[in-house]
PDB file of C-alpha atoms in Angstrom:
ATOM      1  CA  GLY A  26      90.375 110.447  92.638  1.00  0.00           C
ATOM      2  CA  ASN A  27      89.115 107.193  94.099  1.00  0.00           C
ATOM      3  CA  SER A  28      87.252 107.465  97.394  1.00  0.00           C
ATOM      4  CA  VAL A  29      84.600 105.979  99.638  1.00  0.00           C
ATOM      5  CA  THR A  30      82.009 107.944 101.594  1.00  0.00           C
ATOM      6  CA  GLN A  31      80.091 106.451 104.512  1.00  0.00           C
ATOM      7  CA  MET A  32      77.306 107.817 106.629  1.00  0.00           C
ATOM      8  CA  GLU A  33      78.344 109.498 109.830  1.00  0.00           C
ATOM      9  CA  GLY A  34      77.857 107.573 113.027  1.00  0.00           C
ATOM     10  CA  PRO A  35      77.228 106.529 115.589  1.00  0.00           C
ATOM     11  CA  VAL A  36      74.159 104.585 114.614  1.00  0.00           C
ATOM     12  CA  THR A  37      72.208 103.492 117.677  1.00  0.00           C
ATOM     13  CA  LEU A  38      69.530 100.813 117.332  1.00  0.00           C
ATOM     14  CA  SER A  39      67.517  98.538 119.549  1.00  0.00           C
ATOM     15  CA  GLU A  40      67.981  94.797 119.253  1.00  0.00           C
ATOM     16  CA  GLU A  41      66.043  93.261 116.326  1.00  0.00           C
ATOM     17  CA  ALA A  42      65.825  96.591 114.491  1.00  0.00           C
ATOM     18  CA  PHE A  43      66.581  96.902 110.774  1.00  0.00           C
ATOM     19  CA  LEU A  44      70.014  98.235 109.898  1.00  0.00           C
ATOM     20  CA  THR A  45      71.176 100.254 106.914  1.00  0.00           C
ATOM     21  CA  ILE A  46      74.626 101.813 106.685  1.00  0.00           C
ATOM     22  CA  ASN A  47      75.077 103.853 103.533  1.00  0.00           C
ATOM     23  CA  CYS A  48      78.205 103.686 101.419  1.00  0.00           C
ATOM     24  CA  THR A  49      78.893 105.407  98.104  1.00  0.00           C
ATOM     25  CA  TYR A  50      82.051 105.419  96.081  1.00  0.00           C
ATOM     26  CA  THR A  51      83.926 107.334  93.403  1.00  0.00           C
ATOM     27  CA  ALA A  52      86.252 105.325  91.218  1.00  0.00           C
ATOM     28  CA  THR A  53      87.935 105.337  87.837  1.00  0.00           C
ATOM     29  CA  GLY A  54      87.134 101.961  86.370  1.00  0.00           C
ATOM     30  CA  TYR A  55      85.182  99.118  87.939  1.00  0.00           C
ATOM     31  CA  PRO A  56      86.096  98.521  91.558  1.00  0.00           C
ATOM     32  CA  SER A  57      85.510  95.581  93.834  1.00  0.00           C
ATOM     33  CA  LEU A  58      83.647  96.578  96.984  1.00  0.00           C
ATOM     34  CA  PHE A  59      84.010  95.360 100.542  1.00  0.00           C
ATOM     35  CA  TRP A  60      82.590  95.707 104.016  1.00  0.00           C
ATOM     36  CA  TYR A  61      84.965  95.178 106.916  1.00  0.00           C
ATOM     37  CA  VAL A  62      83.964  95.052 110.585  1.00  0.00           C
ATOM     38  CA  GLN A  63      86.079  96.034 113.588  1.00  0.00           C
ATOM     39  CA  TYR A  64      84.883  94.705 116.935  1.00  0.00           C
ATOM     40  CA  PRO A  65      86.081  96.523 120.070  1.00  0.00           C
ATOM     41  CA  GLY A  66      89.771  95.970 120.683  1.00  0.00           C
ATOM     42  CA  GLU A  67      90.264  93.878 117.561  1.00  0.00           C
ATOM     43  CA  GLY A  68      91.543  94.272 114.014  1.00  0.00           C
ATOM     44  CA  LEU A  69      89.377  94.492 110.919  1.00  0.00           C
ATOM     45  CA  GLN A  70      87.686  91.385 109.539  1.00  0.00           C
ATOM     46  CA  LEU A  71      86.229  90.989 106.088  1.00  0.00           C
ATOM     47  CA  LEU A  72      82.437  90.830 106.390  1.00  0.00           C
ATOM     48  CA  LEU A  73      81.424  90.550 102.738  1.00  0.00           C
ATOM     49  CA  LYS A  74      82.426  91.620  99.270  1.00  0.00           C
ATOM     50  CA  ALA A  75      81.156  91.998  95.708  1.00  0.00           C
ATOM     51  CA  THR A  76      83.373  92.123  92.653  1.00  0.00           C
ATOM     52  CA  LYS A  77      81.005  93.260  89.895  1.00  0.00           C
ATOM     53  CA  ALA A  78      77.825  95.231  89.332  1.00  0.00           C
ATOM     54  CA  ASP A  79      74.599  93.677  90.677  1.00  0.00           C
ATOM     55  CA  ASP A  80      76.508  91.136  92.769  1.00  0.00           C
ATOM     56  CA  LYS A  81      75.191  90.698  96.277  1.00  0.00           C
ATOM     57  CA  GLY A  82      77.610  89.921  99.083  1.00  0.00           C
ATOM     58  CA  SER A  83      76.229  88.295 102.211  1.00  0.00           C
ATOM     59  CA  ASN A  84      77.512  86.926 105.495  1.00  0.00           C
ATOM     60  CA  LYS A  85      76.163  86.487 109.057  1.00  0.00           C
ATOM     61  CA  GLY A  86      72.801  87.980 108.039  1.00  0.00           C
ATOM     62  CA  PHE A  87      74.385  91.086 106.516  1.00  0.00           C
ATOM     63  CA  GLU A  88      73.898  91.899 102.840  1.00  0.00           C
ATOM     64  CA  ALA A  89      75.099  94.525 100.396  1.00  0.00           C
ATOM     65  CA  THR A  90      74.373  94.873  96.685  1.00  0.00           C
ATOM     66  CA  TYR A  91      76.809  96.461  94.240  1.00  0.00           C
ATOM     67  CA  ARG A  92      74.809  99.197  92.483  1.00  0.00           C
ATOM     68  CA  LYS A  93      76.764 100.658  89.621  1.00  0.00           C
ATOM     69  CA  GLU A  94      74.028 103.115  88.603  1.00  0.00           C
ATOM     70  CA  THR A  95      74.034 104.774  92.021  1.00  0.00           C
ATOM     71  CA  THR A  96      77.702 103.959  92.840  1.00  0.00           C
ATOM     72  CA  SER A  97      76.552 102.506  96.139  1.00  0.00           C
ATOM     73  CA  PHE A  98      77.132  99.456  98.328  1.00  0.00           C
ATOM     74  CA  HIS A  99      74.813  99.917 101.306  1.00  0.00           C
ATOM     75  CA  LEU A 100      75.048  97.435 104.168  1.00  0.00           C
ATOM     76  CA  GLU A 101      71.804  95.977 105.516  1.00  0.00           C
ATOM     77  CA  LYS A 102      70.699  93.520 108.161  1.00  0.00           C
ATOM     78  CA  GLY A 103      67.128  92.613 108.929  1.00  0.00           C
ATOM     79  CA  SER A 104      67.472  92.131 112.676  1.00  0.00           C
ATOM     80  CA  VAL A 105      70.546  93.347 114.558  1.00  0.00           C
ATOM     81  CA  GLN A 106      71.899  91.828 117.746  1.00  0.00           C
ATOM     82  CA  VAL A 107      73.878  93.363 120.592  1.00  0.00           C
ATOM     83  CA  SER A 108      76.878  91.383 119.358  1.00  0.00           C
ATOM     84  CA  ASP A 109      76.781  93.340 116.074  1.00  0.00           C
ATOM     85  CA  SER A 110      77.988  96.461 117.896  1.00  0.00           C
ATOM     86  CA  ALA A 111      81.195  97.410 116.102  1.00  0.00           C
ATOM     87  CA  VAL A 112      82.676  99.821 113.591  1.00  0.00           C
ATOM     88  CA  TYR A 113      81.868  99.027 109.956  1.00  0.00           C
ATOM     89  CA  PHE A 114      84.139 100.101 107.113  1.00  0.00           C
ATOM     90  CA  CYS A 115      83.254 100.226 103.454  1.00  0.00           C
ATOM     91  CA  ALA A 116      86.197  99.854 101.070  1.00  0.00           C
ATOM     92  CA  LEU A 117      87.041  99.529  97.408  1.00  0.00           C
ATOM     93  CA  SER A 118      89.872  98.273  95.308  1.00  0.00           C
ATOM     94  CA  LEU A 119      90.479  98.666  91.580  1.00  0.00           C
ATOM     95  CA  ASP A 120      91.436  96.040  89.050  1.00  0.00           C
ATOM     96  CA  SER A 121      94.907  94.706  89.728  1.00  0.00           C
ATOM     97  CA  SER A 122      95.428  97.323  92.380  1.00  0.00           C
ATOM     98  CA  TYR A 123      97.527  96.519  95.388  1.00  0.00           C
ATOM     99  CA  LYS A 124      95.557  98.373  98.031  1.00  0.00           C
ATOM    100  CA  LEU A 125      92.209  98.944  99.665  1.00  0.00           C
ATOM    101  CA  ILE A 126      90.716 102.421  99.941  1.00  0.00           C
ATOM    102  CA  PHE A 127      88.568 102.735 103.044  1.00  0.00           C
ATOM    103  CA  GLY A 128      85.701 104.939 104.096  1.00  0.00           C
ATOM    104  CA  SER A 129      85.790 106.660 107.463  1.00  0.00           C
ATOM    105  CA  GLY A 130      83.915 103.914 109.302  1.00  0.00           C
ATOM    106  CA  THR A 131      80.483 103.921 110.950  1.00  0.00           C
ATOM    107  CA  ARG A 132      80.081 102.936 114.573  1.00  0.00           C
ATOM    108  CA  LEU A 133      77.019 100.802 115.303  1.00  0.00           C
ATOM    109  CA  LEU A 134      75.712 100.483 118.838  1.00  0.00           C
ATOM    110  CA  VAL A 135      72.921  97.979 119.462  1.00  0.00           C
ATOM    111  CA  ARG A 136      71.081  98.252 122.760  1.00  0.00           C
ATOM    112  CA  PRO A 137      69.286  95.287 124.400  1.00  0.00           C
TER     113      PRO A 137
ATOM    114  CA  ASP B  30      96.636  80.259 116.704  1.00  0.00           C
ATOM    115  CA  THR B  31      96.685  83.989 115.994  1.00  0.00           C
ATOM    116  CA  ALA B  32      96.824  84.733 112.276  1.00  0.00           C
ATOM    117  CA  VAL B  33      98.300  88.237 112.280  1.00  0.00           C
ATOM    118  CA  SER B  34      99.892  89.455 115.493  1.00  0.00           C
ATOM    119  CA  GLN B  35     101.393  92.806 116.430  1.00  0.00           C
ATOM    120  CA  THR B  36     103.516  93.941 119.351  1.00  0.00           C
ATOM    121  CA  PRO B  37     103.185  96.005 121.345  1.00  0.00           C
ATOM    122  CA  LYS B  38      99.461  96.612 121.636  1.00  0.00           C
ATOM    123  CA  TYR B  39     100.008 100.003 123.249  1.00  0.00           C
ATOM    124  CA  LEU B  40     103.002 102.310 122.903  1.00  0.00           C
ATOM    125  CA  VAL B  41     103.371 105.616 124.717  1.00  0.00           C
ATOM    126  CA  THR B  42     106.494 107.633 124.042  1.00  0.00           C
ATOM    127  CA  GLN B  43     107.963 111.138 123.936  1.00  0.00           C
ATOM    128  CA  MET B  44     108.385 113.297 120.872  1.00  0.00           C
ATOM    129  CA  GLY B  45     111.727 112.778 119.188  1.00  0.00           C
ATOM    130  CA  ASN B  46     112.128 109.153 120.240  1.00  0.00           C
ATOM    131  CA  ASP B  47     112.599 106.219 117.863  1.00  0.00           C
ATOM    132  CA  LYS B  48     110.285 103.234 118.185  1.00  0.00           C
ATOM    133  CA  SER B  49     109.437  99.986 116.394  1.00  0.00           C
ATOM    134  CA  ILE B  50     106.264  97.976 115.966  1.00  0.00           C
ATOM    135  CA  LYS B  51     106.522  94.312 115.042  1.00  0.00           C
ATOM    136  CA  CYS B  52     104.148  92.266 112.912  1.00  0.00           C
ATOM    137  CA  GLU B  53     104.086  88.554 112.234  1.00  0.00           C
ATOM    138  CA  GLN B  54     101.679  86.417 110.221  1.00  0.00           C
ATOM    139  CA  ASN B  55     101.438  82.635 110.323  1.00  0.00           C
ATOM    140  CA  LEU B  56      99.137  82.295 107.325  1.00  0.00           C
ATOM    141  CA  GLY B  57     101.872  81.620 104.788  1.00  0.00           C
ATOM    142  CA  HIS B  58     100.927  84.776 102.896  1.00  0.00           C
ATOM    143  CA  ASP B  59     103.244  86.503 100.446  1.00  0.00           C
ATOM    144  CA  THR B  60     102.031  90.067 100.968  1.00  0.00           C
ATOM    145  CA  MET B  61     101.994  92.246 104.076  1.00  0.00           C
ATOM    146  CA  TYR B  62     100.775  95.784 104.709  1.00  0.00           C
ATOM    147  CA  TRP B  63     100.864  98.615 107.187  1.00  0.00           C
ATOM    148  CA  TYR B  64      97.835 100.872 107.612  1.00  0.00           C
ATOM    149  CA  LYS B  65      97.420 103.979 109.751  1.00  0.00           C
ATOM    150  CA  GLN B  66      94.101 104.793 111.430  1.00  0.00           C
ATOM    151  CA  ASP B  67      93.845 108.359 112.687  1.00  0.00           C
ATOM    152  CA  SER B  68      91.730 109.757 115.492  1.00  0.00           C
ATOM    153  CA  LYS B  69      88.749 110.174 113.164  1.00  0.00           C
ATOM    154  CA  LYS B  70      88.954 106.483 112.243  1.00  0.00           C
ATOM    155  CA  PHE B  71      90.230 107.144 108.712  1.00  0.00           C
ATOM    156  CA  LEU B  72      92.218 104.112 107.645  1.00  0.00           C
ATOM    157  CA  LYS B  73      94.896 104.614 105.026  1.00  0.00           C
ATOM    158  CA  ILE B  74      97.525 102.317 103.594  1.00  0.00           C
ATOM    159  CA  MET B  75     101.150 103.201 104.253  1.00  0.00           C
ATOM    160  CA  PHE B  76     103.196 100.345 102.802  1.00  0.00           C
ATOM    161  CA  SER B  77     102.851  96.958 101.225  1.00  0.00           C
ATOM    162  CA  TYR B  78     105.500  94.299 100.735  1.00  0.00           C
ATOM    163  CA  ASN B  79     105.354  91.251  98.508  1.00  0.00           C
ATOM    164  CA  ASN B  80     107.948  88.535  99.045  1.00  0.00           C
ATOM    165  CA  LYS B  81     110.001  90.987 101.093  1.00  0.00           C
ATOM    166  CA  GLU B  82     109.989  93.618  98.337  1.00  0.00           C
ATOM    167  CA  LEU B  83     108.424  97.050  98.741  1.00  0.00           C
ATOM    168  CA  ILE B  84     105.422  97.468  96.434  1.00  0.00           C
ATOM    169  CA  ILE B  85     103.528 100.463  97.802  1.00  0.00           C
ATOM    170  CA  ASN B  86     104.854 103.501  99.604  1.00  0.00           C
ATOM    171  CA  GLU B  87     102.007 105.973  99.941  1.00  0.00           C
ATOM    172  CA  THR B  88     104.060 109.171 100.336  1.00  0.00           C
ATOM    173  CA  VAL B  89     104.843 108.319 103.911  1.00  0.00           C
ATOM    174  CA  PRO B  90     107.603 110.467 105.504  1.00  0.00           C
ATOM    175  CA  ASN B  91     110.973 108.791 105.360  1.00  0.00           C
ATOM    176  CA  ARG B  92     111.014 108.764 109.168  1.00  0.00           C
ATOM    177  CA  PHE B  93     108.926 105.616 108.690  1.00  0.00           C
ATOM    178  CA  SER B  94     110.990 102.660 107.551  1.00  0.00           C
ATOM    179  CA  PRO B  95     109.418  99.242 107.117  1.00  0.00           C
ATOM    180  CA  LYS B  96     111.656  96.206 107.320  1.00  0.00           C
ATOM    181  CA  SER B  97     110.780  92.724 106.151  1.00  0.00           C
ATOM    182  CA  PRO B  98     113.367  90.165 107.317  1.00  0.00           C
ATOM    183  CA  ASP B  99     111.286  87.351 105.833  1.00  0.00           C
ATOM    184  CA  LYS B 100     107.849  86.838 104.296  1.00  0.00           C
ATOM    185  CA  ALA B 101     106.220  86.267 107.687  1.00  0.00           C
ATOM    186  CA  HIS B 102     107.387  89.525 109.263  1.00  0.00           C
ATOM    187  CA  LEU B 103     106.965  93.201 108.448  1.00  0.00           C
ATOM    188  CA  ASN B 104     108.213  95.553 111.127  1.00  0.00           C
ATOM    189  CA  LEU B 105     107.691  99.305 111.203  1.00  0.00           C
ATOM    190  CA  HIS B 106     110.408 101.558 112.558  1.00  0.00           C
ATOM    191  CA  ILE B 107     109.648 105.215 113.211  1.00  0.00           C
ATOM    192  CA  ASN B 108     112.391 107.791 113.792  1.00  0.00           C
ATOM    193  CA  SER B 109     112.045 111.157 115.492  1.00  0.00           C
ATOM    194  CA  LEU B 110     108.431 110.640 116.512  1.00  0.00           C
ATOM    195  CA  GLU B 111     106.075 113.608 116.145  1.00  0.00           C
ATOM    196  CA  LEU B 112     102.736 114.377 117.787  1.00  0.00           C
ATOM    197  CA  GLY B 113     100.973 113.741 114.482  1.00  0.00           C
ATOM    198  CA  ASP B 114     102.210 110.169 114.453  1.00  0.00           C
ATOM    199  CA  SER B 115      99.761 109.322 117.234  1.00  0.00           C
ATOM    200  CA  ALA B 116      97.355 106.810 115.717  1.00  0.00           C
ATOM    201  CA  VAL B 117      96.470 103.148 115.604  1.00  0.00           C
ATOM    202  CA  TYR B 118      98.706 101.192 113.239  1.00  0.00           C
ATOM    203  CA  PHE B 119      97.374  98.017 111.698  1.00  0.00           C
ATOM    204  CA  CYS B 120      99.362  95.289 110.045  1.00  0.00           C
ATOM    205  CA  ALA B 121      97.645  93.067 107.479  1.00  0.00           C
ATOM    206  CA  SER B 122      98.501  90.225 105.137  1.00  0.00           C
ATOM    207  CA  SER B 123      97.082  88.566 102.039  1.00  0.00           C
ATOM    208  CA  GLN B 124      98.044  85.620  99.895  1.00  0.00           C
ATOM    209  CA  ASP B 125      98.764  87.721  96.848  1.00  0.00           C
ATOM    210  CA  LEU B 126      98.959  91.318  95.732  1.00  0.00           C
ATOM    211  CA  VAL B 127      95.654  91.721  94.008  1.00  0.00           C
ATOM    212  CA  ALA B 128      93.403  93.560  96.447  1.00  0.00           C
ATOM    213  CA  ASP B 129      90.154  92.975  94.627  1.00  0.00           C
ATOM    214  CA  THR B 130      90.310  89.192  94.847  1.00  0.00           C
ATOM    215  CA  ASP B 131      92.497  88.539  97.862  1.00  0.00           C
ATOM    216  CA  THR B 132      91.132  88.924 101.358  1.00  0.00           C
ATOM    217  CA  GLN B 133      93.331  90.946 103.663  1.00  0.00           C
ATOM    218  CA  TYR B 134      93.664  89.717 107.252  1.00  0.00           C
ATOM    219  CA  PHE B 135      94.311  92.352 109.866  1.00  0.00           C
ATOM    220  CA  GLY B 136      96.174  92.314 113.140  1.00  0.00           C
ATOM    221  CA  PRO B 137      94.654  93.757 116.323  1.00  0.00           C
ATOM    222  CA  GLY B 138      96.409  97.103 115.971  1.00  0.00           C
ATOM    223  CA  THR B 139      99.029  99.064 117.913  1.00  0.00           C
ATOM    224  CA  ARG B 140      97.883 102.274 119.537  1.00  0.00           C
ATOM    225  CA  LEU B 141     100.778 104.738 119.447  1.00  0.00           C
ATOM    226  CA  THR B 142     100.581 107.847 121.607  1.00  0.00           C
ATOM    227  CA  VAL B 143     103.269 110.493 121.236  1.00  0.00           C
ATOM    228  CA  LEU B 144     103.466 112.991 124.101  1.00  0.00           C
TER     229      LEU B 144
END
């Protein structure tokens, strides 16, 4: 079936450290891939997305590249801030599908 | 100018009760969704509605009955609540049905606790 696997959290980093959150997927067909972020007490917000292989999504200093050969969409940021502390969800959807399939979420905690 | 709003934010109730969660979006979107997030943070779709018509029902027990009085509202009614229903329920909306091109906007969530 179609699924998304994320690295277990929490991930704890110091401010200005480099961030990687791993995400791999299993899908029949060619999915679009997404990263959503959930700040404390809030709903999910779209962070970035990529709709085809080799596309790079980017927003607010975060980047992720759609790697078809490794079925991955890892999230990276060069220098994290305390305000980046949140739960990050990787997700996929398939062509003309009506739903998102989410990973289990990875909590990021950035310390000053 | 909240885009997707849900009420209540917290709901604590006894097993066997019936409860409702309301969702409203002011984005003019045609499609609305309900997601359930369990204690391990797994987020799974329950229902989606497009122009007030049910599109997705992901094998949710029939104790859960969504109701869409108009395109801007999608309420979730739950009968005979069980302990396993305890979760955070998120409402979302998007302009159209196609998940790979349409951004979904989420509400802040309703934390339901069944005692």
